[in-house]
XYZ file of C-alpha atoms in Angstrom:
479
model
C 64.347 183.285 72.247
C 61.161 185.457 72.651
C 59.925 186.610 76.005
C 56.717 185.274 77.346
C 54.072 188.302 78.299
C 50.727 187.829 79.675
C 48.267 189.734 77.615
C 45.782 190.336 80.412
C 45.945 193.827 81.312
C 45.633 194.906 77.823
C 43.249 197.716 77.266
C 40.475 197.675 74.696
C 41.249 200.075 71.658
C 39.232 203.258 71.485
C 36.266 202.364 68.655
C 36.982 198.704 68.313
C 34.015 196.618 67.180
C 34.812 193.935 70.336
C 36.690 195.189 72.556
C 39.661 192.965 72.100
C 42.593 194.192 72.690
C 44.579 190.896 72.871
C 43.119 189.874 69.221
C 43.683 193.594 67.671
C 47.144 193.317 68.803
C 47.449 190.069 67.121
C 46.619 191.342 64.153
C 49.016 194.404 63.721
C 51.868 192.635 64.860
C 51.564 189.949 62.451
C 51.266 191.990 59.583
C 54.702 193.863 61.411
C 55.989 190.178 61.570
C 55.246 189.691 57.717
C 57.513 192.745 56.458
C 60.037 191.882 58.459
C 59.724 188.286 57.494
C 60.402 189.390 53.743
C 63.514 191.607 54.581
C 65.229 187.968 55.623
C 63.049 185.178 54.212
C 64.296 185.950 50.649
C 68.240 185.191 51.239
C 67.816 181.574 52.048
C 66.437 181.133 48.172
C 68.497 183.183 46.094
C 70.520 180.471 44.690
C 67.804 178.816 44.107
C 66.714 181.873 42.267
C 69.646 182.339 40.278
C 69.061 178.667 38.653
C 65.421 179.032 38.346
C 65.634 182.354 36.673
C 68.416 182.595 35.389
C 69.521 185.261 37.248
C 72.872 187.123 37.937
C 74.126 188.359 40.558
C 73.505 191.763 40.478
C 69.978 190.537 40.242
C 69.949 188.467 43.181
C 71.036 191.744 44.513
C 68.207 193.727 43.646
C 65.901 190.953 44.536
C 67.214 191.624 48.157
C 67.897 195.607 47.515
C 64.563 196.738 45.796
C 62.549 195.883 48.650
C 64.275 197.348 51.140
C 65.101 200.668 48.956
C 61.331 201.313 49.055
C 60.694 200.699 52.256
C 63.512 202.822 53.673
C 62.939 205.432 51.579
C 59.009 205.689 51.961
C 58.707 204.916 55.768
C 59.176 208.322 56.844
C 56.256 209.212 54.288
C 54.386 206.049 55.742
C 54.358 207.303 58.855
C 52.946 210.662 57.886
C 50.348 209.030 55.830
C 48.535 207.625 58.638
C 48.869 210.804 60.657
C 46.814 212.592 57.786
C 44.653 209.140 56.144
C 43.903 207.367 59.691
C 46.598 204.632 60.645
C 43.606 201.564 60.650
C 43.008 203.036 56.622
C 46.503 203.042 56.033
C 47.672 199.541 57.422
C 44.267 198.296 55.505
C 46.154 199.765 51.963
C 49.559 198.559 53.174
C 48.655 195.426 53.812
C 46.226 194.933 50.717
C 49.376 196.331 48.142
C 51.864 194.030 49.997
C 49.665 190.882 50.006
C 48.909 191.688 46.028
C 52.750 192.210 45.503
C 53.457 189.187 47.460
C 51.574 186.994 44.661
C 53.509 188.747 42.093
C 56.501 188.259 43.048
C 55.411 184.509 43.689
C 54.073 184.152 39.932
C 56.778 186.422 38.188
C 57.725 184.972 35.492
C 61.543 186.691 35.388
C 64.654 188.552 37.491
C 63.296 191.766 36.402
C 59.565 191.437 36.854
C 60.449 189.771 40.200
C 62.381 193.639 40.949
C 59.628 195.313 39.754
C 57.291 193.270 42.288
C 59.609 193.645 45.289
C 60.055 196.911 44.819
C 56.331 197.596 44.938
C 55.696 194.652 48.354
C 58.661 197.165 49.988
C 56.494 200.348 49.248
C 53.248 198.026 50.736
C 55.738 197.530 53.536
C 56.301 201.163 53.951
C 52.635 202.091 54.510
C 52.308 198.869 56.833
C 54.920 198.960 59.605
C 54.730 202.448 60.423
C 50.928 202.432 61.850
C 51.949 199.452 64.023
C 53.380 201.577 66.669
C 51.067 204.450 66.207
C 48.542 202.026 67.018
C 49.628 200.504 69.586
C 50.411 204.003 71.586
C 47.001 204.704 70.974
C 45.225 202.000 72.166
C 47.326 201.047 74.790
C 48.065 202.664 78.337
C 50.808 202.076 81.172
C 51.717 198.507 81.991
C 49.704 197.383 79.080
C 51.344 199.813 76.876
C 54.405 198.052 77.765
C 54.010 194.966 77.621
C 52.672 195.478 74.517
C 56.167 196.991 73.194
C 57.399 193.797 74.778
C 55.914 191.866 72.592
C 56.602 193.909 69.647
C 60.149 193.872 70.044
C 59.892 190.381 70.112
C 57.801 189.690 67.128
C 61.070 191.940 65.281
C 63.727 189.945 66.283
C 61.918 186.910 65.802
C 60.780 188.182 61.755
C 64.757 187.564 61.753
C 65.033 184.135 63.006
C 62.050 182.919 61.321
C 62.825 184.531 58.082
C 66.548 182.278 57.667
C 64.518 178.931 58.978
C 61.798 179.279 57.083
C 63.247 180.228 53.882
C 65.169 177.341 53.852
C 62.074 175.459 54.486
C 59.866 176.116 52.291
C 62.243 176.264 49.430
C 63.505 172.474 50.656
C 59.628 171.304 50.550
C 59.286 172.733 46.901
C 55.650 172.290 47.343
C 54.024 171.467 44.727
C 57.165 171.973 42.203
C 56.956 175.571 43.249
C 60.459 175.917 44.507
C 61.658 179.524 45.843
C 58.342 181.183 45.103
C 56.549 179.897 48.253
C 58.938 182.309 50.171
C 56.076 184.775 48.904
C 53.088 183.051 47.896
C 53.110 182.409 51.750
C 52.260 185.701 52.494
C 48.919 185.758 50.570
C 46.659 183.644 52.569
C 47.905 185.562 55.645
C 47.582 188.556 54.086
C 43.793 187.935 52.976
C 43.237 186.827 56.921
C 44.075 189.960 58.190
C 42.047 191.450 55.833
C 39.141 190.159 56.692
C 40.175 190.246 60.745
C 41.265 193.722 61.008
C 38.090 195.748 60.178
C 36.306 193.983 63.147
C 38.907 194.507 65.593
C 41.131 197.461 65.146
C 40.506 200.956 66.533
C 38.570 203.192 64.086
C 40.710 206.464 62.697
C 40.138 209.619 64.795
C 39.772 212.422 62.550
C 42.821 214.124 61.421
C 43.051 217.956 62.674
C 45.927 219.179 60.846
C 46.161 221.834 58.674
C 49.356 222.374 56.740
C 47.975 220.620 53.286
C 48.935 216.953 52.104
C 52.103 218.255 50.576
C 53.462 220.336 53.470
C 52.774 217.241 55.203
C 54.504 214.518 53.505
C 57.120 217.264 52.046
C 56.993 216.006 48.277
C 59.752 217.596 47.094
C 62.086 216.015 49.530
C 60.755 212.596 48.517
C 60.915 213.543 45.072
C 64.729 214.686 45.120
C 65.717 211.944 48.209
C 64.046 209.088 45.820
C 66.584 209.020 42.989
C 69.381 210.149 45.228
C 69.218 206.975 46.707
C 68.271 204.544 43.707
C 71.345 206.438 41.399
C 73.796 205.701 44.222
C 72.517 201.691 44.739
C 72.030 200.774 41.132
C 75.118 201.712 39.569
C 77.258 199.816 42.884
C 75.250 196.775 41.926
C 75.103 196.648 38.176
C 78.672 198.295 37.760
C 80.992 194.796 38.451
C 78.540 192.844 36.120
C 78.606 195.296 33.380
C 82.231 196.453 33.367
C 81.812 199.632 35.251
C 80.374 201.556 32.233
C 80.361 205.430 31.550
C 76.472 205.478 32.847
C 76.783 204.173 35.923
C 79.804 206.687 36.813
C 77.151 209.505 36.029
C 74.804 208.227 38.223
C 76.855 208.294 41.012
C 77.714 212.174 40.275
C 73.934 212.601 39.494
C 73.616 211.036 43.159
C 75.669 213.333 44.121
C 73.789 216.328 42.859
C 70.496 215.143 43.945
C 71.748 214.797 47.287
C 72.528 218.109 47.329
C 69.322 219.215 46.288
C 67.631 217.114 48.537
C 69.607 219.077 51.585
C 68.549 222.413 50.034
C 65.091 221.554 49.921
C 65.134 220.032 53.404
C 66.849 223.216 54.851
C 64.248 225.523 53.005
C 61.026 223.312 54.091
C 62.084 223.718 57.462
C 63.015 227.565 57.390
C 59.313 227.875 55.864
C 57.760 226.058 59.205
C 57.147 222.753 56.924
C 57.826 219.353 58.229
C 61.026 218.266 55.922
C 61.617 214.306 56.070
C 65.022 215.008 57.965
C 65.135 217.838 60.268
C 67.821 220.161 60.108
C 66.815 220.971 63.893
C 66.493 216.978 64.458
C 70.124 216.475 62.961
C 71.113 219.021 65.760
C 70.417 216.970 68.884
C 73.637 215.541 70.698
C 74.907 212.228 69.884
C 72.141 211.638 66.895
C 74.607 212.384 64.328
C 77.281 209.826 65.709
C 74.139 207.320 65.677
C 73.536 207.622 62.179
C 76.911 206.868 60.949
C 76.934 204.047 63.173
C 73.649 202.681 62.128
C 75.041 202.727 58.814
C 78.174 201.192 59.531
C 76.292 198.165 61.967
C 73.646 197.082 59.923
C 75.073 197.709 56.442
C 78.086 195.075 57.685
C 74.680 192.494 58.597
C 72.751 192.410 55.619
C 75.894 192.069 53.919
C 77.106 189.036 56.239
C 73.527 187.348 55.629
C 73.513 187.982 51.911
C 77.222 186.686 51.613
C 76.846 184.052 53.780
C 73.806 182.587 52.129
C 75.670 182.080 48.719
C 78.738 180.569 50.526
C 76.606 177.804 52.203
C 75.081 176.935 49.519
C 78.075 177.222 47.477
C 81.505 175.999 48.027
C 79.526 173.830 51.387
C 76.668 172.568 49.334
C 74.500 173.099 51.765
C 70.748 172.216 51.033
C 68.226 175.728 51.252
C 67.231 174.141 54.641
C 70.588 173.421 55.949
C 71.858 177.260 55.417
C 68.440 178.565 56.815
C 68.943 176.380 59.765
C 72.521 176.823 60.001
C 71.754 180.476 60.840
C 69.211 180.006 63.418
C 72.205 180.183 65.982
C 73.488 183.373 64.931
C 70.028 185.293 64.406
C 69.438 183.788 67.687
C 72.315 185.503 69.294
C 70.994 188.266 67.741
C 67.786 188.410 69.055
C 68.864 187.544 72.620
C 71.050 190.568 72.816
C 68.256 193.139 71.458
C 65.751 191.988 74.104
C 68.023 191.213 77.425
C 70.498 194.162 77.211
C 68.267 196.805 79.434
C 68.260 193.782 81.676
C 72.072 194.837 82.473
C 73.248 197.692 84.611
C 72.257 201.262 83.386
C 76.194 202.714 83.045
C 77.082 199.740 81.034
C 74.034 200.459 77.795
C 75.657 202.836 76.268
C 79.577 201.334 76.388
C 77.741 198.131 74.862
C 77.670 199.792 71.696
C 81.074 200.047 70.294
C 82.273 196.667 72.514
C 79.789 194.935 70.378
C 80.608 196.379 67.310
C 84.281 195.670 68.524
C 83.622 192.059 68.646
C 81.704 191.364 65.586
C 85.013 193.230 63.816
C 87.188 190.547 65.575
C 84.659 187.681 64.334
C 84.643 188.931 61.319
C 88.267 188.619 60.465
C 87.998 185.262 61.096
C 85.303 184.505 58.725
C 87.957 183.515 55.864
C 90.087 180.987 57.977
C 87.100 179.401 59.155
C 84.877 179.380 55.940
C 85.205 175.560 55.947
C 82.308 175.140 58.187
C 82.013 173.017 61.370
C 81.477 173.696 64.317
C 84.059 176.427 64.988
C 82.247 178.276 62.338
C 78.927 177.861 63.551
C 80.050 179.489 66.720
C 81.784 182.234 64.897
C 78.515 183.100 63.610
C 76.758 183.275 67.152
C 79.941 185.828 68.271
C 79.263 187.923 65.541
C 75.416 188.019 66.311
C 76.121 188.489 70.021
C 78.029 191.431 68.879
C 75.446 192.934 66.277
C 72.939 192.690 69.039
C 73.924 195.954 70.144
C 72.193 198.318 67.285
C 68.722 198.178 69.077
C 70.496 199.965 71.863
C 71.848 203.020 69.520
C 68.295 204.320 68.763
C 67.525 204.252 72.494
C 70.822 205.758 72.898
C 70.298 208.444 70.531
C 66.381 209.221 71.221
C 67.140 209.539 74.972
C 68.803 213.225 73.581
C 66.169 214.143 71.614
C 63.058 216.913 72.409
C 60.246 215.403 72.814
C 58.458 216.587 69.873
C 61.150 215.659 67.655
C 60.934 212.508 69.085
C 59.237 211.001 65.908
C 61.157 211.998 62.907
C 64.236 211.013 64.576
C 63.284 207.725 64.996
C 62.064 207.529 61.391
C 65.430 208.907 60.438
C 67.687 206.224 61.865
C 64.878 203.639 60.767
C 65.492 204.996 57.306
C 69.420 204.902 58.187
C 68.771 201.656 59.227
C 67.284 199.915 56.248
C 69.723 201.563 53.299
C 72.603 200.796 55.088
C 71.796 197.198 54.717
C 71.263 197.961 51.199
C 74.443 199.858 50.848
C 76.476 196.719 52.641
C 74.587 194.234 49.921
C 75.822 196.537 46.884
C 79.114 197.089 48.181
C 80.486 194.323 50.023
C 77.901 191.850 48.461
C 79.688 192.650 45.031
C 82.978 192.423 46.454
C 82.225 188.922 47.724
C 80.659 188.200 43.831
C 83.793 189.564 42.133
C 86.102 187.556 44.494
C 84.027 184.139 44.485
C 84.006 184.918 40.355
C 88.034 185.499 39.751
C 88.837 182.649 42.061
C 86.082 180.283 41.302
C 85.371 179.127 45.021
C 82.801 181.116 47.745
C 85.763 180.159 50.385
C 88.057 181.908 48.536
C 85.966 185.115 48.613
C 85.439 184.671 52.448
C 88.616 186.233 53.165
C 88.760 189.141 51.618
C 84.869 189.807 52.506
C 85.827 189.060 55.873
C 87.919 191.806 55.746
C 85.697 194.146 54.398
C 82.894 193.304 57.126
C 85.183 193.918 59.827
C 86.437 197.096 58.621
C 83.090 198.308 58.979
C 82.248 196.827 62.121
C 85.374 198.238 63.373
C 84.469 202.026 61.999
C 80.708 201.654 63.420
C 82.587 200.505 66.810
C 84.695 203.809 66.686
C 81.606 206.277 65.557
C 80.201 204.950 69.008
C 82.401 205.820 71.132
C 80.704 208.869 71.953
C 77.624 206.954 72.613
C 79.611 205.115 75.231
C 80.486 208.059 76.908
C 76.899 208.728 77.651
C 75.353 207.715 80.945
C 71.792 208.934 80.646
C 70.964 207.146 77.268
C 69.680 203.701 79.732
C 67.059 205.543 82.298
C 63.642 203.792 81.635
């Protein structure tokens, strides 16, 4: 699945203790490789979870949701961080808070706490990732600065792959009567490794030169107004079903609503004041990067949803063991992966079409999820067409940067990152409590296939038509 790159030609980072580059690499990408792990690791144990703890579904939900919530919403800020702290200091604090939160959420002792704690290892996330790539475009020049990128695509798509496996693995091995909570306790000896390994090897912080303040910076008050725009919009769509759809959670949507609002304003007035808003009005401007954020909304909100859905259904109505569904989707994430890393392999005039034929055929596979929720090998290979067709979303964010100024070049990509990460929240609250509702009223997860089929391919089929513009570009695939 991964690519195999030679890491000779590496240079050594700027200020490094040793002068290895190949071990300094090592390092960042496998903290990288840890918060990705935790985005997929986790859906393999829910329903192991849910018996442990006690816990509903709209709390397996925000077991899933609250990490990535946090993450998405703080990467931008992340990012920013390390321009002003030093991006060695900050992956040091990310790193420590998500290893610390990783234990937590290992020991915690209920479905709440265990929100609580993932909300927190998604924030430790947040000031993690970010500093990966800043670091390695720092520290690395020309072929080595490639090959470098090489690997780090790789170590993404393979967080993926890993993450279903071992999920299901560890939970199967119970080690130690520990059940689901080695999907997290894992993470603390690693963590603690890099700790001690990444003072001795990683490039020392240049000193920051900028002048704007620490709140023009990391623009505050569009965190502060974006933050519960985004939690009053999830929370409600995943408590609502459980509770009955009460008065409160209607008035957090309109509250959403308002915030939303206010967290435009604010953007639009940071930016006429020569501030540094988290989205760009100017950035939201460039051609085709508005089409690319309602498709990377529609693309990956339709695969967390699938994996989340999924999960419970192989482990439900096919009474699958924890390692049986993680293996089970090793094909599919494998597709996946294949498809992110080989598609600038293909000729330049076709990158761009690739987009909405992808999202095209995942919307065909997904229709068929219902008929062929009985499992088999027809089904197995209905999950590989649908990851050969999700394949495609690396390729919007080249699609889409390939437009953008050069100096805008980083918020952008932080924006459709963001995009990125809510939208798979936004499929888990949505079509995650469709599937619930329907496996509920009918009693049977095969049942519920159906009609979640059809929701998944309805927005696989709108993501395929927001990127038809993208198709029509032919200077989105020059490397």
């Amino acid at each position: 699945m991964t690519q195999t790159t030679d890491l000779r030609g590496i240079v050594p980072e700027r200020g490094s203790r040793n002068g290895s580059g190949g071990v300094a690499l090592a390092v960042i990408l496998l903290g990288q490789f840890m918060a990705i792990l935790d985005v997929n690791i986790v859906n393999v144990a829910l329903p192991t979870m849910r018996v442990d703890l006690h816990a509903s579904g709209a709390g397996l939900q925000l077991v899933v949701a609250g990490y990535i919530i946090s993450y998405a919403v703080l990467l931008i800020t992340g990012a920013r961080l390390g321009d002003l702290a030093g991006h060695r200091r900050m992956f040091h604090v990310g790193l420590a808070s998500f290893t610390v939160a990783s234990l937590a959420c290992g020991l915690a002792p209920t479905t709440g706490t265990l929100v609580v704690f993932r909300f927190v290892q998604g924030v430790g996330a947040a000031m993690l990732t970010p500093q990966v790539m800043s670091m390695i475009q720092r520290s690395f020049t020309g072929a080595a600065r490639a090959r470098a990128l090489g690997i780090y695509s790789a170590v993404i798509a393979g967080g993926v792959v890993v993450g279903q496996a071992a999920g299901g693995l560890l939970v199967s091995a119970d080690l130690f009567g520990t059940g689901w909570r080695t999907v997290f306790l894992v993470n603390v000896p690693i963590g603690v490794a890099l700790l001690l390994a990444s003072p001795r090897v990683l490039p020392r912080d240049e000193t920051s030169h900028r002048t704007g303040g620490l709140g023009a910076e990391l623009d505050l008050p569009g965190l502060l107004t974006l933050a519960p725009a985004v939690l009053l919009f999830v929370v409600p769509l995943i408590m609502g079903h459980e509770l009955g759809w009460p008065l409160w959670g209607w008035a957090s949507l309109a509250a959403s609503a308002v915030f939303m609002a206010a967290f435009t304003a604010v953007e639009r007035r940071v930016a006429a004041a020569g501030g540094r808003p988290l989205i760009s009005p100017r950035v939201l401007r460039a051609p085709l990067l508005l089409p690319a954020c309602v498709a990377m909304v529609f693309g990956p909100g339709s695969w967390g949803a699938f994996l989340f859905t999924t999960t419970l259904h192989l482990q439900g109505d096919m009474r699958l063991s924890p390692l049986e569904s993680g293996l089970a989707f090793v094909p599919c994430v494998t597709a996946f992966a294949l498809v992110g890393l080989n598609w600038q392999r293909l000729p330049a005039r076709w990158h761009g079409r690739l987009i909405p034929a992808g999202f095209a055929v995942a919307a065909a596979g997904y229709l068929c999820v219902g008929p062929l929720a009985g499992g088999g090998v027809p089904y197995e290979t209905l999950t590989v067409i649908i990851g050969f067709g999700l394949g495609v979303m690396p390729i919007i964010m080249t699609t889409a940067l390939r437009h953008v100024a050069p100096e805008d070049a980083a918020d952008a990509s932080g924006l459709l990152l963001t995009l990125m990460q809510l939208a798979q929240v936004i499929g888990i609250a949505t079509i995650g409590t469709l599937f619930l509702t329907l496996a509920e009223s009918s009693g049977s997860t095969r049942h519920a296939e159906y009609g979640t089929g059809w929701a998944l391919a309805g927005a696989a089929l709108l993501g395929a038509l927001c990127a038809l513009s993208l198709g029509r570009s032919r200077t989105t695939a020059k490397h």
